[in-house]
PDB file of C-alpha atoms in Angstrom:
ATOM      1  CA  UNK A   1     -54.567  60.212  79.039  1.00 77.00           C
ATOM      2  CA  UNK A   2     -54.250  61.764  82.766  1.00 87.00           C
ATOM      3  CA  UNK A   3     -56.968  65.071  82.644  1.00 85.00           C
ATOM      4  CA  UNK A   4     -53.736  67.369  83.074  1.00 90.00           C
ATOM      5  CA  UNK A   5     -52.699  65.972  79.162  1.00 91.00           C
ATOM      6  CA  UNK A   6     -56.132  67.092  78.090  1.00 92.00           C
ATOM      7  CA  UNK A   7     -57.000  69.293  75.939  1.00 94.00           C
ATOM      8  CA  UNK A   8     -60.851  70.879  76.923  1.00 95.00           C
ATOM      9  CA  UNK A   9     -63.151  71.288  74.637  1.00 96.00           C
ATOM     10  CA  UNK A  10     -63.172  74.492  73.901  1.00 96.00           C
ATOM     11  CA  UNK A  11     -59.127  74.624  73.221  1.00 96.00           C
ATOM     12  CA  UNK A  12     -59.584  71.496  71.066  1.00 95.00           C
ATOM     13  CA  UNK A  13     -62.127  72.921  68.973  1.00 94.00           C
ATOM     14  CA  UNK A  14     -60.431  75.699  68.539  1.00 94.00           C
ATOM     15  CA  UNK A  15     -57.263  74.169  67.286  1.00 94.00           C
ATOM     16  CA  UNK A  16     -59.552  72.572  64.811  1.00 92.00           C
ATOM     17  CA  UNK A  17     -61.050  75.208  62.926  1.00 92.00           C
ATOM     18  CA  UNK A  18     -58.404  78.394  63.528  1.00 94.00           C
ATOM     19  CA  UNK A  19     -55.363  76.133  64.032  1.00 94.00           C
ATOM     20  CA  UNK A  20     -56.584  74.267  60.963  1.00 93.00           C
ATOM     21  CA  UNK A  21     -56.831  77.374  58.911  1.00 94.00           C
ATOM     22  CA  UNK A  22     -53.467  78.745  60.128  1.00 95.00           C
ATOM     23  CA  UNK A  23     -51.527  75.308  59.178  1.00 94.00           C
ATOM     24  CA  UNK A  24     -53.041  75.792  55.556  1.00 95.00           C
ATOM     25  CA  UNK A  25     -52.314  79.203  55.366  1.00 96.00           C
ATOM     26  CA  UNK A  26     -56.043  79.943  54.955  1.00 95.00           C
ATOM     27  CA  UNK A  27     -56.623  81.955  58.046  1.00 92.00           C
ATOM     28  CA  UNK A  28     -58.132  85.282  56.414  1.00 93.00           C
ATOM     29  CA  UNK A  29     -60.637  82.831  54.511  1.00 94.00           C
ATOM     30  CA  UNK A  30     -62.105  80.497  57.263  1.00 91.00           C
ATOM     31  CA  UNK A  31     -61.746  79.177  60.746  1.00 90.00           C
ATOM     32  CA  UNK A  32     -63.576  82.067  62.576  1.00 89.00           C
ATOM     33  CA  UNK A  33     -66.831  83.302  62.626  1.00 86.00           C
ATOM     34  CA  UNK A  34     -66.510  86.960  60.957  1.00 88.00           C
ATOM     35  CA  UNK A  35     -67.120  89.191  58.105  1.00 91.00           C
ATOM     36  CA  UNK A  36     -65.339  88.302  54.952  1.00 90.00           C
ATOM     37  CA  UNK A  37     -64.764  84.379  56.184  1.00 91.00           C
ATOM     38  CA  UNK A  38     -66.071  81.136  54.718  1.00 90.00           C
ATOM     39  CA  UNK A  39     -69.889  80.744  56.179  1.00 84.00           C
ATOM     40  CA  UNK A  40     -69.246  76.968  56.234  1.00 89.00           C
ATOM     41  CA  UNK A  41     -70.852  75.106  59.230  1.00 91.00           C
ATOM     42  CA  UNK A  42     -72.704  71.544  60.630  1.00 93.00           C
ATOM     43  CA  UNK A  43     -75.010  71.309  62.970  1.00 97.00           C
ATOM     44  CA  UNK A  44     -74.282  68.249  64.938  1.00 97.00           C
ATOM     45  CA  UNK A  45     -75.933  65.167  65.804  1.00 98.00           C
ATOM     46  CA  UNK A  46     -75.716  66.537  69.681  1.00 98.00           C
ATOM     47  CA  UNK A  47     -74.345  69.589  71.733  1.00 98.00           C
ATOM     48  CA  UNK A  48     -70.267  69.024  71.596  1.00 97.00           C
ATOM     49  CA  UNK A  49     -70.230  71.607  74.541  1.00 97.00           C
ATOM     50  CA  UNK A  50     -72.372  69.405  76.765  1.00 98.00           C
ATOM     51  CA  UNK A  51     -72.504  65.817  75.317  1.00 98.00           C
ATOM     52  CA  UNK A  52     -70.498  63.221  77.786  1.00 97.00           C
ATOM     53  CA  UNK A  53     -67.413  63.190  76.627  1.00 93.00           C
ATOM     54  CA  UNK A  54     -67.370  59.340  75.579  1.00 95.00           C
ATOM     55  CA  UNK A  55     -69.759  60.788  73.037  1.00 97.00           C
ATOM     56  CA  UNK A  56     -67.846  63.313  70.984  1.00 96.00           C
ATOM     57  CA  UNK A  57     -65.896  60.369  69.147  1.00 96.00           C
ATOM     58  CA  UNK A  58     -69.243  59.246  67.370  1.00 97.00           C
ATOM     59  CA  UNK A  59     -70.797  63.121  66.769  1.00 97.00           C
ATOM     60  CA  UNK A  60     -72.107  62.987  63.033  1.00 97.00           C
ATOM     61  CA  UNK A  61     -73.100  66.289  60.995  1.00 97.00           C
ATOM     62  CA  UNK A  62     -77.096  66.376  60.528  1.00 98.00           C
ATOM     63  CA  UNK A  63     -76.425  68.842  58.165  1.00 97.00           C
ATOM     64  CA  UNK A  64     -73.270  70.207  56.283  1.00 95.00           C
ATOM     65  CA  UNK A  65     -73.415  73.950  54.570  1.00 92.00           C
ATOM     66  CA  UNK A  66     -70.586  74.683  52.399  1.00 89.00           C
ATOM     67  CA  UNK A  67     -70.384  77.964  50.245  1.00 83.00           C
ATOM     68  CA  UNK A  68     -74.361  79.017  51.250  1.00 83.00           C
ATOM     69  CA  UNK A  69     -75.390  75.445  50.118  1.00 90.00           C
ATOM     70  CA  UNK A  70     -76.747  72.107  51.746  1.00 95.00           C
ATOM     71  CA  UNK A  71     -74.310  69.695  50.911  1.00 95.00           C
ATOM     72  CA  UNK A  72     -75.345  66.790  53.287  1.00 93.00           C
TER      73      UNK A  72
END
């Protein structure tokens, strides 16, 4: 894909998590860190701001916290 047809980072990541949210109709629960949302978060296996980007396919979660509890 030419770098014009990309998305960055940032934009992609957000479509993931608020985008996400708003396709489920969910978007007062999660996909944004703020009072009253979901605390839900990973902590990946590297930085997905400044990994190379030929990285960010094989990221893996370390650790997964869903509803105030390690669940991986």
């Amino acid at each position: 894909t030419p770098p014009q047809h990309r998305l960055s980072r940032e934009e992609a990541l957000r479509l993931y998590t608020k985008g996400s949210a708003w396709f489920s109709s969910e978007e007062t629960l999660k996909g944004a860190i703020q009072v009253g949302q979901f605390g839900d978060f990973i902590v990946p296996s590297e930085d997905y701001f400044a990994c190379p980007e030929e990285h960010i396919k094989d990221l893996e979660s370390l650790l997964t916290v869903v509803d105030g509890r390690v669940v991986y």
